[in-house]
Every structure is written in C-alpha cells, then in structure tokens.
Amino acid sequence: MGCKGVQMIEFPQNGDERGRLVVVEGCEDIPFAIKRIFYIYGSDSDVVRGQHANRASEFVLINVAGHSKVRVKDGKGNEAVFSLNRPHTGIYLPKMLWKDMYDFSNDSVLLCLASEHYDSKEYIRDYNEFVEIIKAQNDMEAIAIPEGGQGTRI
Ligand code: TYD
C-alpha cells in the first residue's frame, strides 16, 4: 500500500533548439515555499542515504542527472518505492515519513528542495523511535475522534 500524501510531480519542460529548461516555483509547482536546497552526488550504488524522518520538513526530490530510488515508510506498515530518473519529475514527501535513498547511478545528482531551514533536532534517525511517535500520534487521534463519533476537543 502507498503512503498518504506522497506523490510524483511532473514539471513542464520549456524546450527549444537550445535545450531544455525546467522551472520549479515554491507554492506554485510544489506545495510549499522553498527555504533550503541541497543536492547529493558521488554516492556509490551500494550506499543508502536518508534513513530518517523529519518532524517539520517537507521535501521534493528530483534526480536532475542520473537516477536513484527512494523508499518511503509511514510507520504504520505501508511503504512504497519510487524511481527518480527524469530531470523534469520530482517526488513530494510530506513530513513524518521515513525515507531511504539508494541505488544511485554514477552520474546521479539528487536535488532536494525543503520547506524548512536545517535543524538537526527535527530529524528522527532511529526507526523504532519514529514508529513509536507515529503510534502515539495515532492514539491521540483515536482519543480525539472516537470511532463513529463526533470529534472531541482535547
Ligand atoms: P544527512 O542528513 O546525513 O544526509 P542524508 O540524509 O542525505 O544522507 O546529512 C549529512 C551531513 O550534512 C550531516 O552532517 C548534516 C549536514 N547537513 C546540513 O548541515 N544541512 C542540511 O541541510 C543537510 C541536509 C545536511
């Protein structure tokens, strides 16, 4: 099963005889204002990067060169794998989602657009801790909205 909110985004390609140009505008082409960009390259094919979830940051990942894969897990047992292999296609990753990036090609340049400035404290790097936090969130929601009942303010 897929993970809620994760979606591939196709960006328009502006092309003419001089080549192609892809534009990504915050809040226009992607669902957040861009506060940070970083890019990952030079990772061997057997390297697994990411291996964390973010409490606050949302991301769009675009392999602007080469290809890689991203595996996402929602901490409730759902996971999905996406191939990133086109410079005009990105993947939107909401916050509180576990992500692993792997299978990097030699020429892979993975561009990451983020909704927040870097803050190491919002990174969850222990998978069991992530699952526990998701479970606690679900329990809170179950208390706030009893099954078949009206929502209760908490
Ligand atoms: P890390 O989060 O481990 O990379 P990835 O999840 O892509 O495998 O980051 C590697 C190092 O770079 C780590 O020391 C933190 C630092 N870093 C920043 O200083 N700012 C940033 O925006 C990011 C993403 C990482």
mmCIF file of C-alpha atoms and ligand atoms in Angstrom:
data_model
loop_
_atom_site.group_PDB
_atom_site.id
_atom_site.type_symbol
_atom_site.label_atom_id
_atom_site.label_comp_id
_atom_site.label_asym_id
_atom_site.label_seq_id
_atom_site.Cartn_x
_atom_site.Cartn_y
_atom_site.Cartn_z
ATOM 1 C CA MET A 1 0.000 0.000 0.000
ATOM 2 C CA GLY A 2 1.138 3.571 -0.645
ATOM 3 C CA CYS A 3 1.940 6.287 1.834
ATOM 4 C CA LYS A 4 -0.520 9.145 2.284
ATOM 5 C CA GLY A 5 0.436 12.417 0.637
ATOM 6 C CA VAL A 6 3.419 11.096 -1.320
ATOM 7 C CA GLN A 7 3.119 11.979 -4.984
ATOM 8 C CA MET A 8 5.152 12.289 -8.131
ATOM 9 C CA ILE A 9 5.083 15.756 -9.680
ATOM 10 C CA GLU A 10 5.643 16.380 -13.380
ATOM 11 C CA PHE A 11 7.187 19.786 -14.153
ATOM 12 C CA PRO A 12 6.620 21.467 -17.508
ATOM 13 C CA GLN A 13 9.665 21.422 -19.782
ATOM 14 C CA ASN A 14 10.456 24.620 -21.599
ATOM 15 C CA GLY A 15 12.386 23.439 -24.589
ATOM 16 C CA ASP A 16 13.674 24.873 -27.803
ATOM 17 C CA GLU A 17 16.599 24.185 -30.106
ATOM 18 C CA ARG A 18 18.985 25.424 -27.388
ATOM 19 C CA GLY A 19 17.974 22.719 -24.934
ATOM 20 C CA ARG A 20 15.536 22.321 -22.071
ATOM 21 C CA LEU A 21 14.708 24.333 -19.005
ATOM 22 C CA VAL A 22 12.624 23.205 -16.037
ATOM 23 C CA VAL A 23 11.190 25.701 -13.562
ATOM 24 C CA VAL A 24 10.131 24.803 -10.004
ATOM 25 C CA GLU A 25 8.469 27.669 -8.146
ATOM 26 C CA GLY A 26 7.643 27.345 -4.463
ATOM 27 C CA CYS A 27 3.900 27.289 -3.701
ATOM 28 C CA GLU A 28 3.223 27.107 -7.458
ATOM 29 C CA ASP A 29 4.716 23.894 -8.822
ATOM 30 C CA ILE A 30 5.220 22.314 -5.395
ATOM 31 C CA PRO A 31 3.057 22.612 -2.261
ATOM 32 C CA PHE A 32 5.463 24.660 -0.116
ATOM 33 C CA ALA A 33 7.721 27.711 -0.152
ATOM 34 C CA ILE A 34 11.344 26.646 -0.648
ATOM 35 C CA LYS A 35 13.599 27.616 2.277
ATOM 36 C CA ARG A 36 16.551 25.336 1.533
ATOM 37 C CA ILE A 37 18.073 23.342 -1.272
ATOM 38 C CA PHE A 38 20.788 20.733 -1.118
ATOM 39 C CA TYR A 39 21.970 18.079 -3.500
ATOM 40 C CA ILE A 40 23.513 14.681 -3.151
ATOM 41 C CA TYR A 41 26.053 13.293 -5.607
ATOM 42 C CA GLY A 42 29.042 10.972 -5.592
ATOM 43 C CA SER A 43 27.242 8.241 -3.642
ATOM 44 C CA ASP A 44 28.178 4.677 -4.576
ATOM 45 C CA SER A 45 25.409 2.360 -5.784
ATOM 46 C CA ASP A 46 25.517 0.327 -2.549
ATOM 47 C CA VAL A 47 25.118 3.377 -0.292
ATOM 48 C CA VAL A 48 21.816 4.025 1.495
ATOM 49 C CA ARG A 49 21.250 7.673 2.422
ATOM 50 C CA GLY A 50 18.449 9.388 4.260
ATOM 51 C CA GLN A 51 17.383 6.802 6.812
ATOM 52 C CA HIS A 52 15.449 9.373 8.757
ATOM 53 C CA ALA A 53 12.106 11.100 9.114
ATOM 54 C CA ASN A 54 11.515 14.801 9.648
ATOM 55 C CA ARG A 55 9.144 16.261 12.199
ATOM 56 C CA ALA A 56 8.756 19.516 10.243
ATOM 57 C CA SER A 57 10.402 19.475 6.802
ATOM 58 C CA GLU A 58 8.604 18.567 3.610
ATOM 59 C CA PHE A 59 10.731 17.768 0.574
ATOM 60 C CA VAL A 60 10.645 17.476 -3.181
ATOM 61 C CA LEU A 61 13.405 15.259 -4.614
ATOM 62 C CA ILE A 62 14.458 15.498 -8.256
ATOM 63 C CA ASN A 63 17.219 13.493 -9.923
ATOM 64 C CA VAL A 64 18.389 16.322 -12.162
ATOM 65 C CA ALA A 65 21.016 13.917 -13.550
ATOM 66 C CA GLY A 66 21.264 10.135 -13.421
ATOM 67 C CA HIS A 67 18.907 8.063 -11.349
ATOM 68 C CA SER A 68 18.230 6.744 -7.854
ATOM 69 C CA LYS A 69 15.400 5.232 -5.863
ATOM 70 C CA VAL A 70 13.597 6.370 -2.753
ATOM 71 C CA ARG A 71 11.780 4.062 -0.363
ATOM 72 C CA VAL A 72 9.219 5.682 1.933
ATOM 73 C CA LYS A 73 7.549 4.200 5.024
ATOM 74 C CA ASP A 74 4.715 5.750 7.010
ATOM 75 C CA GLY A 75 5.466 3.861 10.236
ATOM 76 C CA LYS A 76 2.069 2.140 10.081
ATOM 77 C CA GLY A 77 3.228 -0.717 7.855
ATOM 78 C CA ASN A 78 2.803 0.989 4.482
ATOM 79 C CA GLU A 79 5.775 1.510 2.191
ATOM 80 C CA ALA A 80 6.453 2.363 -1.435
ATOM 81 C CA VAL A 81 9.464 2.616 -3.746
ATOM 82 C CA PHE A 82 9.822 5.275 -6.418
ATOM 83 C CA SER A 83 12.372 5.562 -9.220
ATOM 84 C CA LEU A 84 13.733 9.036 -9.751
ATOM 85 C CA ASN A 85 15.146 9.096 -13.239
ATOM 86 C CA ARG A 86 13.972 12.210 -15.075
ATOM 87 C CA PRO A 87 15.080 15.823 -14.554
ATOM 88 C CA HIS A 88 11.524 17.069 -15.019
ATOM 89 C CA THR A 89 9.875 14.757 -12.468
ATOM 90 C CA GLY A 90 10.028 15.120 -8.699
ATOM 91 C CA ILE A 91 8.559 13.351 -5.738
ATOM 92 C CA TYR A 92 6.787 15.214 -2.948
ATOM 93 C CA LEU A 93 7.444 13.818 0.543
ATOM 94 C CA PRO A 94 5.355 15.181 3.419
ATOM 95 C CA LYS A 95 6.737 15.481 6.936
ATOM 96 C CA MET A 96 6.817 12.471 9.303
ATOM 97 C CA LEU A 97 7.727 9.950 6.650
ATOM 98 C CA TRP A 98 10.700 7.575 6.811
ATOM 99 C CA LYS A 99 12.896 7.787 3.704
ATOM 100 C CA ASP A 100 15.813 5.833 2.284
ATOM 101 C CA MET A 101 17.562 6.912 -0.900
ATOM 102 C CA TYR A 102 19.616 4.238 -2.658
ATOM 103 C CA ASP A 103 20.624 2.642 -5.992
ATOM 104 C CA PHE A 104 22.464 5.783 -7.070
ATOM 105 C CA SER A 105 23.856 5.784 -10.588
ATOM 106 C CA ASN A 106 27.428 7.047 -11.013
ATOM 107 C CA ASP A 107 26.150 10.275 -12.523
ATOM 108 C CA SER A 108 23.303 10.774 -10.025
ATOM 109 C CA VAL A 109 22.695 14.321 -8.824
ATOM 110 C CA LEU A 110 19.734 14.277 -6.457
ATOM 111 C CA LEU A 111 18.353 17.756 -5.876
ATOM 112 C CA CYS A 112 16.360 18.187 -2.661
ATOM 113 C CA LEU A 113 14.039 21.138 -2.090
ATOM 114 C CA ALA A 114 12.986 21.615 1.519
ATOM 115 C CA SER A 115 10.258 23.607 3.239
ATOM 116 C CA GLU A 116 12.403 24.411 6.319
ATOM 117 C CA HIS A 117 15.875 25.590 7.210
ATOM 118 C CA TYR A 118 18.201 22.895 8.520
ATOM 119 C CA ASP A 119 17.620 21.923 12.128
ATOM 120 C CA SER A 120 19.200 18.656 13.240
ATOM 121 C CA LYS A 121 16.667 18.430 16.101
ATOM 122 C CA GLU A 122 13.750 17.871 13.733
ATOM 123 C CA TYR A 123 15.428 14.769 12.281
ATOM 124 C CA ILE A 124 14.377 11.374 13.677
ATOM 125 C CA ARG A 125 17.198 8.958 12.873
ATOM 126 C CA ASP A 126 16.035 5.913 14.822
ATOM 127 C CA TYR A 127 13.375 3.873 13.018
ATOM 128 C CA ASN A 128 11.897 2.385 16.197
ATOM 129 C CA GLU A 129 11.566 5.853 17.698
ATOM 130 C CA PHE A 130 9.809 7.005 14.513
ATOM 131 C CA VAL A 131 7.307 4.127 14.727
ATOM 132 C CA GLU A 132 6.669 4.929 18.398
ATOM 133 C CA ILE A 133 5.977 8.600 17.597
ATOM 134 C CA ILE A 134 3.565 7.640 14.778
ATOM 135 C CA LYS A 135 1.824 5.204 17.107
ATOM 136 C CA ALA A 136 1.471 7.885 19.802
ATOM 137 C CA GLN A 137 0.039 10.313 17.207
ATOM 138 C CA ASN A 138 -2.498 7.691 16.089
ATOM 139 C CA ASP A 139 -3.501 7.028 19.690
ATOM 140 C CA MET A 140 -4.047 10.767 20.242
ATOM 141 C CA GLU A 141 -6.218 10.961 17.103
ATOM 142 C CA ALA A 142 -8.246 7.941 18.247
ATOM 143 C CA ILE A 143 -8.929 9.701 21.559
ATOM 144 C CA ALA A 144 -9.838 12.978 19.841
ATOM 145 C CA ILE A 145 -12.198 11.346 17.321
ATOM 146 C CA PRO A 146 -13.837 8.196 18.732
ATOM 147 C CA GLU A 147 -14.876 5.752 16.029
ATOM 148 C CA GLY A 148 -18.322 6.647 14.696
ATOM 149 C CA GLY A 149 -18.492 9.664 16.975
ATOM 150 C CA GLN A 150 -18.074 13.401 16.765
ATOM 151 C CA GLY A 151 -14.681 14.955 17.300
ATOM 152 C CA THR A 152 -13.921 15.947 20.880
ATOM 153 C CA ARG A 153 -11.707 18.868 21.761
ATOM 154 C CA ILE A 154 -8.638 17.790 23.689
HETATM 155 P P1 TYD B 1 22.489 13.705 6.248
HETATM 156 O O1 TYD B 1 21.195 14.207 6.774
HETATM 157 O O2 TYD B 1 23.134 12.557 6.962
HETATM 158 O O3 TYD B 1 22.357 13.334 4.719
HETATM 159 P P2 TYD B 1 21.351 12.306 4.009
HETATM 160 O O4 TYD B 1 20.137 12.212 4.868
HETATM 161 O O5 TYD B 1 21.046 12.908 2.715
HETATM 162 O O6 TYD B 1 22.041 11.009 3.858
HETATM 163 O O7 TYD B 1 23.475 14.929 6.205
HETATM 164 C C1 TYD B 1 24.884 14.798 6.015
HETATM 165 C C2 TYD B 1 25.588 15.917 6.776
HETATM 166 O O8 TYD B 1 25.225 17.203 6.253
HETATM 167 C C3 TYD B 1 25.222 15.940 8.237
HETATM 168 O O9 TYD B 1 26.405 16.240 8.965
HETATM 169 C C4 TYD B 1 24.280 17.087 8.383
HETATM 170 C C5 TYD B 1 24.680 18.020 7.256
HETATM 171 N N1 TYD B 1 23.547 18.783 6.689
HETATM 172 C C6 TYD B 1 23.475 20.151 6.889
HETATM 173 O O10 TYD B 1 24.328 20.759 7.568
HETATM 174 N N2 TYD B 1 22.431 20.843 6.327
HETATM 175 C C7 TYD B 1 21.484 20.220 5.585
HETATM 176 O O11 TYD B 1 20.541 20.880 5.074
HETATM 177 C C8 TYD B 1 21.556 18.788 5.402
HETATM 178 C C9 TYD B 1 20.531 18.066 4.595
HETATM 179 C C10 TYD B 1 22.623 18.122 5.969
#
